[in-house]
Amino acid sequence: TQSTWGNKRSIQLGRHLRQLESYICTCDVMNGSMISRLGTTVHDEILRFAARPATSVTLKQLLEFGQNVKNDSLIQSAQFLHNELPVRLARRVVELDELPYGLSGMPQVQRVKDWYLNSFTELREMIRPTSHADEEIFTEVMKGIRSRHSNVVPTLASGVNELKRLKGFDFDQLASLNEFLDRFYMSRIGIRMLIGHHVALHEPRPGFIGLIDTKCSAVGVAEDAVNAARNLCLRSYADAPDVGFYGCKDMLIEYHPGHLFHMVFELVKNSMRAVMETHGKSDRLPEVKVIVAEGVEDTCIKISDEGGGIPRSGQPRIWTYLYTTAQAANVDTESDSPYHTDFNAPLAGFGYGLPLSRLYARYFGGDLHVISMEGYGTDAYLYLSRLQDHEEPLP
């Protein structure tokens, strides 16, 4: 349970910090990273910042702050990130060093930890931005950190997948790892949102405030996601079911279109695969339906298929990372494939689609529910909160 995990973390913290110090020395020798500039004080800095509370923001705050962007506003944004990001990075460094089942020792996890350590050190060595020139330099550093962390998801997933292959996990063990991965990836979503939003304020686009589209067409983004999923389905099966759109087709919302694309893409991709594997030899493929409804509290997107459904005993597992009924997908983290970005994924076989999509939905106060009828099909309900005062659900 989460409380047990917390007690274990407190007991093991001293040991993990000693391991962290040893690891930092290794990274310094092998990678020539900037960590050496802080020397033996790095672990003290990590511990000090990890003990600080993170500061949540809301969608409303992001929108209000970005409506009238001036140089002073950008400096204030940079100052907030200068204070906030080291706290979020330090918390993840400590957690990466205390994972169960030997996961902390996996080379892929060590690589991710090195990225977080480098970013933490880089931020701590920067002066607090107080001028326009300082803010411009800070923004370039933000771009570098965003680029450095671009492969965190597939790299960490590869380490977990390799450990699973070597040791084998039962469902209960996967569930305990799931708690860590939920925390880690939710934190990552928040970090990338804050960095991306600040950078985007420097690159204004019509109708956007930072990363937020103030007149985002839910159906328009969904159509783009459907086309991407259809292309992957055609590549894998040489055919794909039709997708029909119903409900409020002209509705506009204030939302991050990249997050929405990712969620709809994953859900439609799953539905297409289920239809193909259930009806692939039939003359007629049943349509996948996308229904959009506008409520007072939520915008709801329902994705419905007739792909045979999920057995009731297997439904709790769909939210567990690395659980999948599809053929395993190989992940090459050194490739330039677009499917290694935050908003794309292999067609099936890696098991991250649903858990990550639910995190994206919950980040802005929404949610994702899946209801399935074995022998018939599955309905996925994606809720996007219309209330903008939900704070980030930070771990």
mmCIF file of C-alpha atoms in Angstrom:
data_model
loop_
_atom_site.group_PDB
_atom_site.id
_atom_site.type_symbol
_atom_site.label_atom_id
_atom_site.label_comp_id
_atom_site.label_asym_id
_atom_site.label_seq_id
_atom_site.Cartn_x
_atom_site.Cartn_y
_atom_site.Cartn_z
ATOM 1 C CA THR A 1 0.000 0.000 0.000
ATOM 2 C CA GLN A 2 1.005 3.636 -0.325
ATOM 3 C CA SER A 3 1.527 4.040 3.446
ATOM 4 C CA THR A 4 3.737 0.943 3.597
ATOM 5 C CA TRP A 5 5.722 2.260 0.676
ATOM 6 C CA GLY A 6 6.126 5.620 2.486
ATOM 7 C CA ASN A 7 7.436 3.943 5.670
ATOM 8 C CA LYS A 8 9.883 1.922 3.642
ATOM 9 C CA ARG A 9 11.070 5.077 1.903
ATOM 10 C CA SER A 10 11.791 6.785 5.236
ATOM 11 C CA ILE A 11 13.737 3.810 6.583
ATOM 12 C CA GLN A 12 15.813 3.401 3.437
ATOM 13 C CA LEU A 13 16.474 7.078 2.686
ATOM 14 C CA GLY A 14 19.954 7.214 4.235
ATOM 15 C CA ARG A 15 21.093 4.109 2.383
ATOM 16 C CA HIS A 16 19.727 5.380 -0.885
ATOM 17 C CA LEU A 17 21.425 8.748 -0.515
ATOM 18 C CA ARG A 18 24.764 6.987 0.038
ATOM 19 C CA GLN A 19 24.104 4.952 -3.097
ATOM 20 C CA LEU A 20 23.161 8.153 -4.878
ATOM 21 C CA GLU A 21 26.455 9.800 -3.903
ATOM 22 C CA SER A 22 28.360 6.775 -5.220
ATOM 23 C CA TYR A 23 26.312 6.843 -8.397
ATOM 24 C CA ILE A 24 26.978 10.576 -8.873
ATOM 25 C CA CYS A 25 30.715 9.936 -8.707
ATOM 26 C CA THR A 26 30.340 7.204 -11.331
ATOM 27 C CA CYS A 27 28.300 9.480 -13.590
ATOM 28 C CA ASP A 28 30.877 12.230 -13.207
ATOM 29 C CA VAL A 29 33.704 9.948 -14.327
ATOM 30 C CA MET A 30 31.813 8.179 -17.112
ATOM 31 C CA ASN A 31 29.712 10.993 -18.508
ATOM 32 C CA GLY A 32 31.591 14.167 -17.649
ATOM 33 C CA SER A 33 28.317 15.668 -16.432
ATOM 34 C CA MET A 34 27.920 18.988 -14.641
ATOM 35 C CA ILE A 35 27.233 17.124 -11.416
ATOM 36 C CA SER A 36 30.927 17.388 -10.490
ATOM 37 C CA ARG A 37 30.579 21.136 -9.938
ATOM 38 C CA LEU A 38 28.537 20.547 -6.779
ATOM 39 C CA GLY A 39 30.799 17.702 -5.658
ATOM 40 C CA THR A 40 29.883 15.965 -2.430
ATOM 41 C CA THR A 41 27.070 18.435 -1.685
ATOM 42 C CA VAL A 42 24.840 17.075 -4.440
ATOM 43 C CA HIS A 43 23.115 14.514 -2.246
ATOM 44 C CA ASP A 44 22.495 17.158 0.417
ATOM 45 C CA GLU A 45 20.969 19.445 -2.195
ATOM 46 C CA ILE A 46 18.814 16.612 -3.507
ATOM 47 C CA LEU A 47 17.583 15.756 -0.012
ATOM 48 C CA ARG A 48 16.901 19.389 0.884
ATOM 49 C CA PHE A 49 14.828 20.069 -2.215
ATOM 50 C CA ALA A 50 13.059 16.703 -2.145
ATOM 51 C CA ALA A 51 11.767 17.571 1.332
ATOM 52 C CA ARG A 52 10.085 20.732 0.064
ATOM 53 C CA PRO A 53 6.434 20.676 -1.003
ATOM 54 C CA ALA A 54 5.717 21.065 -4.702
ATOM 55 C CA THR A 55 3.410 23.904 -5.778
ATOM 56 C CA SER A 56 0.417 22.876 -7.875
ATOM 57 C CA VAL A 57 -1.001 25.093 -10.616
ATOM 58 C CA THR A 58 -4.408 25.073 -12.271
ATOM 59 C CA LEU A 59 -5.486 25.414 -15.880
ATOM 60 C CA LYS A 60 -7.170 28.685 -14.922
ATOM 61 C CA GLN A 61 -3.885 30.061 -13.578
ATOM 62 C CA LEU A 62 -2.024 29.072 -16.730
ATOM 63 C CA LEU A 63 -4.634 30.795 -18.886
ATOM 64 C CA GLU A 64 -4.875 33.964 -16.782
ATOM 65 C CA PHE A 65 -1.122 34.358 -16.530
ATOM 66 C CA GLY A 66 -0.582 33.975 -20.263
ATOM 67 C CA GLN A 67 -3.340 36.306 -21.442
ATOM 68 C CA ASN A 68 -1.213 39.451 -21.261
ATOM 69 C CA VAL A 69 2.353 38.299 -21.656
ATOM 70 C CA LYS A 70 4.938 41.004 -21.073
ATOM 71 C CA ASN A 71 8.618 40.821 -20.284
ATOM 72 C CA ASP A 72 7.886 41.157 -16.564
ATOM 73 C CA SER A 73 5.401 38.278 -16.778
ATOM 74 C CA LEU A 74 7.961 36.051 -18.479
ATOM 75 C CA ILE A 75 10.491 36.898 -15.786
ATOM 76 C CA GLN A 76 7.963 35.963 -13.089
ATOM 77 C CA SER A 77 7.269 32.674 -14.887
ATOM 78 C CA ALA A 78 10.990 31.935 -15.094
ATOM 79 C CA GLN A 79 11.403 32.713 -11.389
ATOM 80 C CA PHE A 80 8.601 30.321 -10.497
ATOM 81 C CA LEU A 81 10.176 27.546 -12.585
ATOM 82 C CA HIS A 82 13.608 28.303 -11.145
ATOM 83 C CA ASN A 83 12.177 27.623 -7.677
ATOM 84 C CA GLU A 84 9.727 24.843 -8.530
ATOM 85 C CA LEU A 85 11.490 22.535 -10.977
ATOM 86 C CA PRO A 86 14.416 21.588 -8.667
ATOM 87 C CA VAL A 87 11.852 20.405 -6.096
ATOM 88 C CA ARG A 88 10.051 18.193 -8.609
ATOM 89 C CA LEU A 89 13.290 16.856 -10.108
ATOM 90 C CA ALA A 90 14.834 16.100 -6.694
ATOM 91 C CA ARG A 91 11.785 14.124 -5.586
ATOM 92 C CA ARG A 92 12.036 11.908 -8.637
ATOM 93 C CA VAL A 93 15.800 11.380 -8.191
ATOM 94 C CA VAL A 94 15.265 10.085 -4.652
ATOM 95 C CA GLU A 95 12.412 7.850 -5.770
ATOM 96 C CA LEU A 96 14.367 6.457 -8.734
ATOM 97 C CA ASP A 97 17.037 5.359 -6.288
ATOM 98 C CA GLU A 98 14.720 3.324 -4.061
ATOM 99 C CA LEU A 99 12.674 1.204 -6.444
ATOM 100 C CA PRO A 100 11.738 -2.380 -5.519
ATOM 101 C CA TYR A 101 12.742 -5.653 -7.180
ATOM 102 C CA GLY A 102 16.175 -4.330 -8.221
ATOM 103 C CA LEU A 103 14.703 -1.881 -10.721
ATOM 104 C CA SER A 104 16.965 0.950 -9.525
ATOM 105 C CA GLY A 105 19.974 -1.016 -10.741
ATOM 106 C CA MET A 106 18.736 -1.435 -14.308
ATOM 107 C CA PRO A 107 20.923 0.485 -16.813
ATOM 108 C CA GLN A 108 17.889 2.207 -18.326
ATOM 109 C CA VAL A 109 16.772 3.502 -14.928
ATOM 110 C CA GLN A 110 20.305 4.684 -14.153
ATOM 111 C CA ARG A 111 20.254 6.604 -17.438
ATOM 112 C CA VAL A 112 16.960 8.299 -16.556
ATOM 113 C CA LYS A 113 18.297 9.183 -13.115
ATOM 114 C CA ASP A 114 21.372 10.731 -14.699
ATOM 115 C CA TRP A 115 19.146 12.939 -16.880
ATOM 116 C CA TYR A 116 17.244 14.152 -13.822
ATOM 117 C CA LEU A 117 20.441 14.761 -11.864
ATOM 118 C CA ASN A 118 21.947 16.771 -14.705
ATOM 119 C CA SER A 119 18.812 18.875 -15.047
ATOM 120 C CA PHE A 120 18.639 19.471 -11.289
ATOM 121 C CA THR A 121 22.284 20.560 -11.184
ATOM 122 C CA GLU A 122 21.921 22.772 -14.230
ATOM 123 C CA LEU A 123 19.014 24.623 -12.622
ATOM 124 C CA ARG A 124 20.756 24.968 -9.263
ATOM 125 C CA GLU A 125 23.800 26.520 -10.944
ATOM 126 C CA MET A 126 21.700 29.156 -12.693
ATOM 127 C CA ILE A 127 21.157 32.535 -11.113
ATOM 128 C CA ARG A 128 17.571 33.560 -10.382
ATOM 129 C CA PRO A 129 16.324 35.379 -13.497
ATOM 130 C CA THR A 130 15.779 39.067 -12.763
ATOM 131 C CA SER A 131 16.122 40.644 -16.209
ATOM 132 C CA HIS A 132 14.927 40.075 -19.739
ATOM 133 C CA ALA A 133 18.400 38.817 -20.697
ATOM 134 C CA ASP A 134 18.409 36.362 -17.769
ATOM 135 C CA GLU A 135 14.981 35.097 -18.779
ATOM 136 C CA GLU A 136 16.062 34.474 -22.374
ATOM 137 C CA ILE A 137 19.031 32.423 -21.179
ATOM 138 C CA PHE A 138 16.776 30.545 -18.761
ATOM 139 C CA THR A 139 14.314 29.734 -21.553
ATOM 140 C CA GLU A 140 17.099 28.222 -23.652
ATOM 141 C CA VAL A 141 18.054 26.053 -20.679
ATOM 142 C CA MET A 142 14.395 24.978 -20.414
ATOM 143 C CA LYS A 143 14.466 23.908 -24.055
ATOM 144 C CA GLY A 144 17.593 21.858 -23.382
ATOM 145 C CA ILE A 145 16.045 20.135 -20.352
ATOM 146 C CA ARG A 146 12.900 19.348 -22.342
ATOM 147 C CA SER A 147 15.022 17.805 -25.082
ATOM 148 C CA ARG A 148 17.162 15.860 -22.598
ATOM 149 C CA HIS A 149 14.080 14.267 -21.061
ATOM 150 C CA SER A 150 12.298 13.505 -24.336
ATOM 151 C CA ASN A 151 13.005 9.768 -24.155
ATOM 152 C CA VAL A 152 12.281 9.249 -20.462
ATOM 153 C CA VAL A 153 9.035 7.304 -21.036
ATOM 154 C CA PRO A 154 10.389 4.657 -23.447
ATOM 155 C CA THR A 155 13.725 4.384 -21.622
ATOM 156 C CA LEU A 156 12.131 3.751 -18.226
ATOM 157 C CA ALA A 157 9.562 1.452 -19.828
ATOM 158 C CA SER A 158 12.372 -0.514 -21.435
ATOM 159 C CA GLY A 159 14.035 -0.992 -18.055
ATOM 160 C CA VAL A 160 10.819 -2.183 -16.411
ATOM 161 C CA ASN A 161 10.083 -4.462 -19.362
ATOM 162 C CA GLU A 162 13.579 -5.968 -19.236
ATOM 163 C CA LEU A 163 13.299 -6.603 -15.491
ATOM 164 C CA LYS A 164 9.926 -8.234 -16.062
ATOM 165 C CA ARG A 165 11.465 -10.480 -18.714
ATOM 166 C CA LEU A 166 14.392 -11.457 -16.463
ATOM 167 C CA LYS A 167 12.470 -12.048 -13.234
ATOM 168 C CA GLY A 168 8.857 -12.456 -14.197
ATOM 169 C CA PHE A 169 6.170 -10.618 -12.237
ATOM 170 C CA ASP A 170 2.784 -11.660 -10.975
ATOM 171 C CA PHE A 171 -0.107 -9.228 -11.018
ATOM 172 C CA ASP A 172 0.383 -8.084 -7.403
ATOM 173 C CA GLN A 173 4.022 -7.183 -8.092
ATOM 174 C CA LEU A 174 3.036 -5.283 -11.244
ATOM 175 C CA ALA A 175 0.457 -3.416 -9.173
ATOM 176 C CA SER A 176 3.095 -2.228 -6.682
ATOM 177 C CA LEU A 177 5.327 -1.037 -9.520
ATOM 178 C CA ASN A 178 2.264 0.655 -10.954
ATOM 179 C CA GLU A 179 2.073 2.950 -7.905
ATOM 180 C CA PHE A 180 5.583 4.220 -8.565
ATOM 181 C CA LEU A 181 5.050 4.597 -12.306
ATOM 182 C CA ASP A 182 1.812 6.519 -11.785
ATOM 183 C CA ARG A 183 3.621 8.962 -9.488
ATOM 184 C CA PHE A 184 6.639 9.269 -11.731
ATOM 185 C CA TYR A 185 4.746 9.812 -14.967
ATOM 186 C CA MET A 186 2.251 12.229 -13.415
ATOM 187 C CA SER A 187 5.188 14.291 -12.173
ATOM 188 C CA ARG A 188 6.735 14.128 -15.633
ATOM 189 C CA ILE A 189 3.515 15.369 -17.245
ATOM 190 C CA GLY A 190 3.546 18.340 -14.859
ATOM 191 C CA ILE A 191 7.216 19.152 -15.474
ATOM 192 C CA ARG A 192 6.808 19.060 -19.239
ATOM 193 C CA MET A 193 3.600 21.082 -19.038
ATOM 194 C CA LEU A 194 5.264 23.874 -17.062
ATOM 195 C CA ILE A 195 8.383 23.946 -19.244
ATOM 196 C CA GLY A 196 6.430 23.672 -22.488
ATOM 197 C CA HIS A 197 3.972 26.375 -21.460
ATOM 198 C CA HIS A 198 6.748 28.821 -20.577
ATOM 199 C CA VAL A 199 8.573 28.178 -23.857
ATOM 200 C CA ALA A 200 5.328 28.456 -25.838
ATOM 201 C CA LEU A 201 4.663 31.918 -24.376
ATOM 202 C CA HIS A 202 7.704 33.023 -26.399
ATOM 203 C CA GLU A 203 6.166 31.582 -29.567
ATOM 204 C CA PRO A 204 2.595 32.963 -29.665
ATOM 205 C CA ARG A 205 0.090 31.280 -31.969
ATOM 206 C CA PRO A 206 -3.366 32.562 -32.887
ATOM 207 C CA GLY A 207 -5.978 31.197 -30.480
ATOM 208 C CA PHE A 208 -3.380 29.766 -28.091
ATOM 209 C CA ILE A 209 -2.217 30.825 -24.650
ATOM 210 C CA GLY A 210 1.042 28.979 -24.259
ATOM 211 C CA LEU A 211 0.202 25.328 -24.877
ATOM 212 C CA ILE A 212 -3.538 25.792 -24.326
ATOM 213 C CA ASP A 213 -5.822 26.126 -27.339
ATOM 214 C CA THR A 214 -8.585 28.478 -26.191
ATOM 215 C CA LYS A 215 -10.885 27.260 -28.975
ATOM 216 C CA CYS A 216 -9.839 23.630 -29.258
ATOM 217 C CA SER A 217 -12.141 21.572 -31.475
ATOM 218 C CA ALA A 218 -12.582 18.265 -29.647
ATOM 219 C CA VAL A 219 -13.805 16.570 -32.822
ATOM 220 C CA GLY A 220 -11.060 18.160 -34.936
ATOM 221 C CA VAL A 221 -8.317 16.831 -32.661
ATOM 222 C CA ALA A 222 -10.109 13.476 -32.460
ATOM 223 C CA GLU A 223 -10.197 13.259 -36.265
ATOM 224 C CA ASP A 224 -6.429 13.795 -36.409
ATOM 225 C CA ALA A 225 -5.940 11.091 -33.780
ATOM 226 C CA VAL A 226 -8.225 8.697 -35.667
ATOM 227 C CA ASN A 227 -6.258 9.235 -38.878
ATOM 228 C CA ALA A 228 -2.984 8.477 -37.074
ATOM 229 C CA ALA A 229 -4.449 5.330 -35.493
ATOM 230 C CA ARG A 230 -5.916 4.260 -38.828
ATOM 231 C CA ASN A 231 -2.526 4.567 -40.549
ATOM 232 C CA LEU A 232 -0.957 2.315 -37.914
ATOM 233 C CA CYS A 233 -3.804 -0.162 -38.189
ATOM 234 C CA LEU A 234 -3.420 -0.304 -41.972
ATOM 235 C CA ARG A 235 0.290 -0.860 -41.570
ATOM 236 C CA SER A 236 -0.284 -3.768 -39.175
ATOM 237 C CA TYR A 237 -3.409 -5.403 -40.638
ATOM 238 C CA ALA A 238 -3.690 -4.015 -44.205
ATOM 239 C CA ASP A 239 -7.216 -2.913 -43.288
ATOM 240 C CA ALA A 240 -8.989 -0.768 -40.713
ATOM 241 C CA PRO A 241 -12.554 -0.256 -39.498
ATOM 242 C CA ASP A 242 -14.436 2.934 -40.287
ATOM 243 C CA VAL A 243 -14.877 5.491 -37.526
ATOM 244 C CA GLY A 244 -18.099 7.484 -37.156
ATOM 245 C CA PHE A 245 -18.448 10.752 -35.222
ATOM 246 C CA TYR A 246 -21.656 11.590 -33.364
ATOM 247 C CA GLY A 247 -22.943 14.170 -30.895
ATOM 248 C CA CYS A 248 -21.621 17.733 -30.427
ATOM 249 C CA LYS A 249 -19.341 17.998 -33.436
ATOM 250 C CA ASP A 250 -18.895 21.793 -33.290
ATOM 251 C CA MET A 251 -18.014 22.086 -29.618
ATOM 252 C CA LEU A 252 -14.936 24.150 -28.657
ATOM 253 C CA ILE A 253 -13.066 23.762 -25.367
ATOM 254 C CA GLU A 254 -10.013 25.251 -23.665
ATOM 255 C CA TYR A 255 -7.538 22.401 -23.548
ATOM 256 C CA HIS A 256 -4.066 21.132 -24.426
ATOM 257 C CA PRO A 257 -4.577 19.594 -27.891
ATOM 258 C CA GLY A 258 -1.465 17.431 -27.543
ATOM 259 C CA HIS A 259 -2.861 15.736 -24.439
ATOM 260 C CA LEU A 260 -6.240 15.247 -26.117
ATOM 261 C CA PHE A 261 -4.629 13.797 -29.238
ATOM 262 C CA HIS A 262 -2.636 11.295 -27.179
ATOM 263 C CA MET A 263 -5.672 10.054 -25.262
ATOM 264 C CA VAL A 264 -7.993 9.672 -28.238
ATOM 265 C CA PHE A 265 -5.241 8.094 -30.318
ATOM 266 C CA GLU A 266 -4.605 5.419 -27.688
ATOM 267 C CA LEU A 267 -8.285 4.616 -27.231
ATOM 268 C CA VAL A 268 -9.100 4.448 -30.944
ATOM 269 C CA LYS A 269 -5.949 2.431 -31.583
ATOM 270 C CA ASN A 270 -7.069 -0.139 -29.003
ATOM 271 C CA SER A 271 -10.563 -0.287 -30.492
ATOM 272 C CA MET A 272 -9.260 -0.750 -34.035
ATOM 273 C CA ARG A 273 -6.956 -3.539 -32.975
ATOM 274 C CA ALA A 274 -9.766 -5.304 -31.098
ATOM 275 C CA VAL A 275 -12.095 -5.056 -34.113
ATOM 276 C CA MET A 276 -9.433 -6.365 -36.484
ATOM 277 C CA GLU A 277 -8.541 -9.324 -34.273
ATOM 278 C CA THR A 278 -12.210 -10.185 -33.721
ATOM 279 C CA HIS A 279 -13.643 -9.504 -37.188
ATOM 280 C CA GLY A 280 -10.553 -9.333 -39.407
ATOM 281 C CA LYS A 281 -11.720 -12.202 -41.629
ATOM 282 C CA SER A 282 -15.263 -10.902 -41.975
ATOM 283 C CA ASP A 283 -16.586 -9.160 -45.068
ATOM 284 C CA ARG A 284 -17.790 -6.270 -42.929
ATOM 285 C CA LEU A 285 -15.905 -4.618 -40.084
ATOM 286 C CA PRO A 286 -18.141 -3.032 -37.435
ATOM 287 C CA GLU A 287 -17.728 0.710 -37.093
ATOM 288 C CA VAL A 288 -15.881 2.305 -34.201
ATOM 289 C CA LYS A 289 -18.036 5.112 -32.799
ATOM 290 C CA VAL A 290 -16.787 8.385 -31.315
ATOM 291 C CA ILE A 291 -19.542 10.254 -29.439
ATOM 292 C CA VAL A 292 -18.908 13.738 -28.037
ATOM 293 C CA ALA A 293 -21.179 15.217 -25.349
ATOM 294 C CA GLU A 294 -21.067 18.616 -23.659
ATOM 295 C CA GLY A 295 -22.021 18.787 -19.997
ATOM 296 C CA VAL A 296 -21.845 21.460 -17.333
ATOM 297 C CA GLU A 297 -18.902 19.881 -15.511
ATOM 298 C CA ASP A 298 -17.287 17.776 -18.219
ATOM 299 C CA THR A 299 -16.867 17.294 -21.902
ATOM 300 C CA CYS A 300 -17.184 13.540 -22.443
ATOM 301 C CA ILE A 301 -15.807 11.609 -25.396
ATOM 302 C CA LYS A 302 -17.069 8.051 -25.652
ATOM 303 C CA ILE A 303 -15.247 5.588 -27.904
ATOM 304 C CA SER A 304 -17.273 2.461 -28.548
ATOM 305 C CA ASP A 305 -16.284 -0.685 -30.414
ATOM 306 C CA GLU A 306 -17.561 -4.185 -31.119
ATOM 307 C CA GLY A 307 -14.168 -5.798 -30.719
ATOM 308 C CA GLY A 308 -15.146 -8.720 -28.504
ATOM 309 C CA GLY A 309 -14.647 -7.044 -25.128
ATOM 310 C CA ILE A 310 -12.394 -7.836 -22.171
ATOM 311 C CA PRO A 311 -12.999 -10.704 -19.724
ATOM 312 C CA ARG A 312 -14.168 -9.407 -16.339
ATOM 313 C CA SER A 313 -11.199 -11.036 -14.603
ATOM 314 C CA GLY A 314 -8.811 -9.114 -16.845
ATOM 315 C CA GLN A 315 -10.351 -5.674 -16.474
ATOM 316 C CA PRO A 316 -8.380 -4.599 -13.358
ATOM 317 C CA ARG A 317 -5.171 -5.397 -15.239
ATOM 318 C CA ILE A 318 -5.744 -2.927 -18.054
ATOM 319 C CA TRP A 319 -4.546 -0.092 -15.781
ATOM 320 C CA THR A 320 -1.309 -1.899 -14.934
ATOM 321 C CA TYR A 321 1.781 -0.837 -16.851
ATOM 322 C CA LEU A 322 3.283 -3.486 -19.107
ATOM 323 C CA TYR A 323 0.136 -5.622 -19.022
ATOM 324 C CA THR A 324 -1.086 -6.287 -22.529
ATOM 325 C CA THR A 325 -2.721 -9.035 -24.542
ATOM 326 C CA ALA A 326 -0.976 -7.952 -27.727
ATOM 327 C CA GLN A 327 2.337 -9.121 -29.107
ATOM 328 C CA ALA A 328 5.219 -7.376 -27.386
ATOM 329 C CA ALA A 329 6.623 -4.319 -29.110
ATOM 330 C CA ASN A 330 10.351 -3.698 -29.314
ATOM 331 C CA VAL A 331 11.432 -0.271 -28.080
ATOM 332 C CA ASP A 332 14.585 1.229 -29.555
ATOM 333 C CA THR A 333 15.246 4.357 -27.503
ATOM 334 C CA GLU A 334 18.069 5.449 -29.792
ATOM 335 C CA SER A 335 15.828 5.598 -32.856
ATOM 336 C CA ASP A 336 14.433 8.781 -34.382
ATOM 337 C CA SER A 337 11.016 7.152 -34.706
ATOM 338 C CA PRO A 338 8.175 9.580 -33.925
ATOM 339 C CA TYR A 339 6.598 6.886 -31.751
ATOM 340 C CA HIS A 340 9.075 7.648 -28.972
ATOM 341 C CA THR A 341 7.570 11.048 -28.243
ATOM 342 C CA ASP A 342 5.038 11.754 -25.510
ATOM 343 C CA PHE A 343 2.071 11.671 -27.841
ATOM 344 C CA ASN A 344 2.681 8.553 -29.913
ATOM 345 C CA ALA A 345 3.184 4.856 -29.252
ATOM 346 C CA PRO A 346 3.462 1.503 -30.997
ATOM 347 C CA LEU A 347 0.130 0.063 -32.147
ATOM 348 C CA ALA A 348 0.056 -2.508 -29.370
ATOM 349 C CA GLY A 349 2.153 -4.686 -27.137
ATOM 350 C CA PHE A 350 3.777 -2.353 -24.631
ATOM 351 C CA GLY A 351 0.975 -1.807 -22.138
ATOM 352 C CA TYR A 352 1.400 1.912 -21.452
ATOM 353 C CA GLY A 353 -1.466 3.369 -23.489
ATOM 354 C CA LEU A 354 -4.348 3.225 -21.019
ATOM 355 C CA PRO A 355 -2.457 4.039 -17.784
ATOM 356 C CA LEU A 356 -0.747 7.059 -19.362
ATOM 357 C CA SER A 357 -3.969 8.249 -20.982
ATOM 358 C CA ARG A 358 -5.713 8.165 -17.619
ATOM 359 C CA LEU A 359 -2.913 10.268 -16.119
ATOM 360 C CA TYR A 360 -3.232 12.843 -18.893
ATOM 361 C CA ALA A 361 -6.987 13.013 -18.276
ATOM 362 C CA ARG A 362 -6.556 13.383 -14.513
ATOM 363 C CA TYR A 363 -3.867 16.049 -14.830
ATOM 364 C CA PHE A 364 -6.486 18.719 -15.597
ATOM 365 C CA GLY A 365 -9.196 17.238 -13.365
ATOM 366 C CA GLY A 366 -10.725 14.733 -15.801
ATOM 367 C CA ASP A 367 -10.716 10.952 -15.827
ATOM 368 C CA LEU A 368 -10.880 7.855 -18.004
ATOM 369 C CA HIS A 369 -13.229 4.910 -17.418
ATOM 370 C CA VAL A 370 -13.485 1.692 -19.408
ATOM 371 C CA ILE A 371 -16.562 -0.568 -19.385
ATOM 372 C CA SER A 372 -16.444 -3.808 -21.331
ATOM 373 C CA MET A 373 -18.839 -6.612 -22.277
ATOM 374 C CA GLU A 374 -16.982 -9.837 -22.976
ATOM 375 C CA GLY A 375 -18.268 -11.302 -26.200
ATOM 376 C CA TYR A 376 -19.369 -7.958 -27.608
ATOM 377 C CA GLY A 377 -17.181 -4.882 -27.174
ATOM 378 C CA THR A 378 -15.798 -2.059 -25.065
ATOM 379 C CA ASP A 379 -16.815 1.511 -24.253
ATOM 380 C CA ALA A 380 -14.209 4.019 -23.086
ATOM 381 C CA TYR A 381 -15.416 7.244 -21.439
ATOM 382 C CA LEU A 382 -12.926 10.106 -21.540
ATOM 383 C CA TYR A 383 -13.910 12.977 -19.237
ATOM 384 C CA LEU A 384 -12.357 16.424 -19.783
ATOM 385 C CA SER A 385 -13.167 18.784 -16.944
ATOM 386 C CA ARG A 386 -14.719 22.108 -17.932
ATOM 387 C CA LEU A 387 -13.941 23.459 -14.463
ATOM 388 C CA GLN A 388 -10.535 25.097 -14.608
ATOM 389 C CA ASP A 389 -9.765 25.290 -10.888
ATOM 390 C CA HIS A 390 -8.486 21.721 -10.456
ATOM 391 C CA GLU A 391 -4.936 21.731 -9.125
ATOM 392 C CA GLU A 392 -2.290 19.424 -10.554
ATOM 393 C CA PRO A 393 -2.545 16.040 -8.762
ATOM 394 C CA LEU A 394 1.123 16.090 -7.812
ATOM 395 C CA PRO A 395 2.669 13.024 -6.124
#
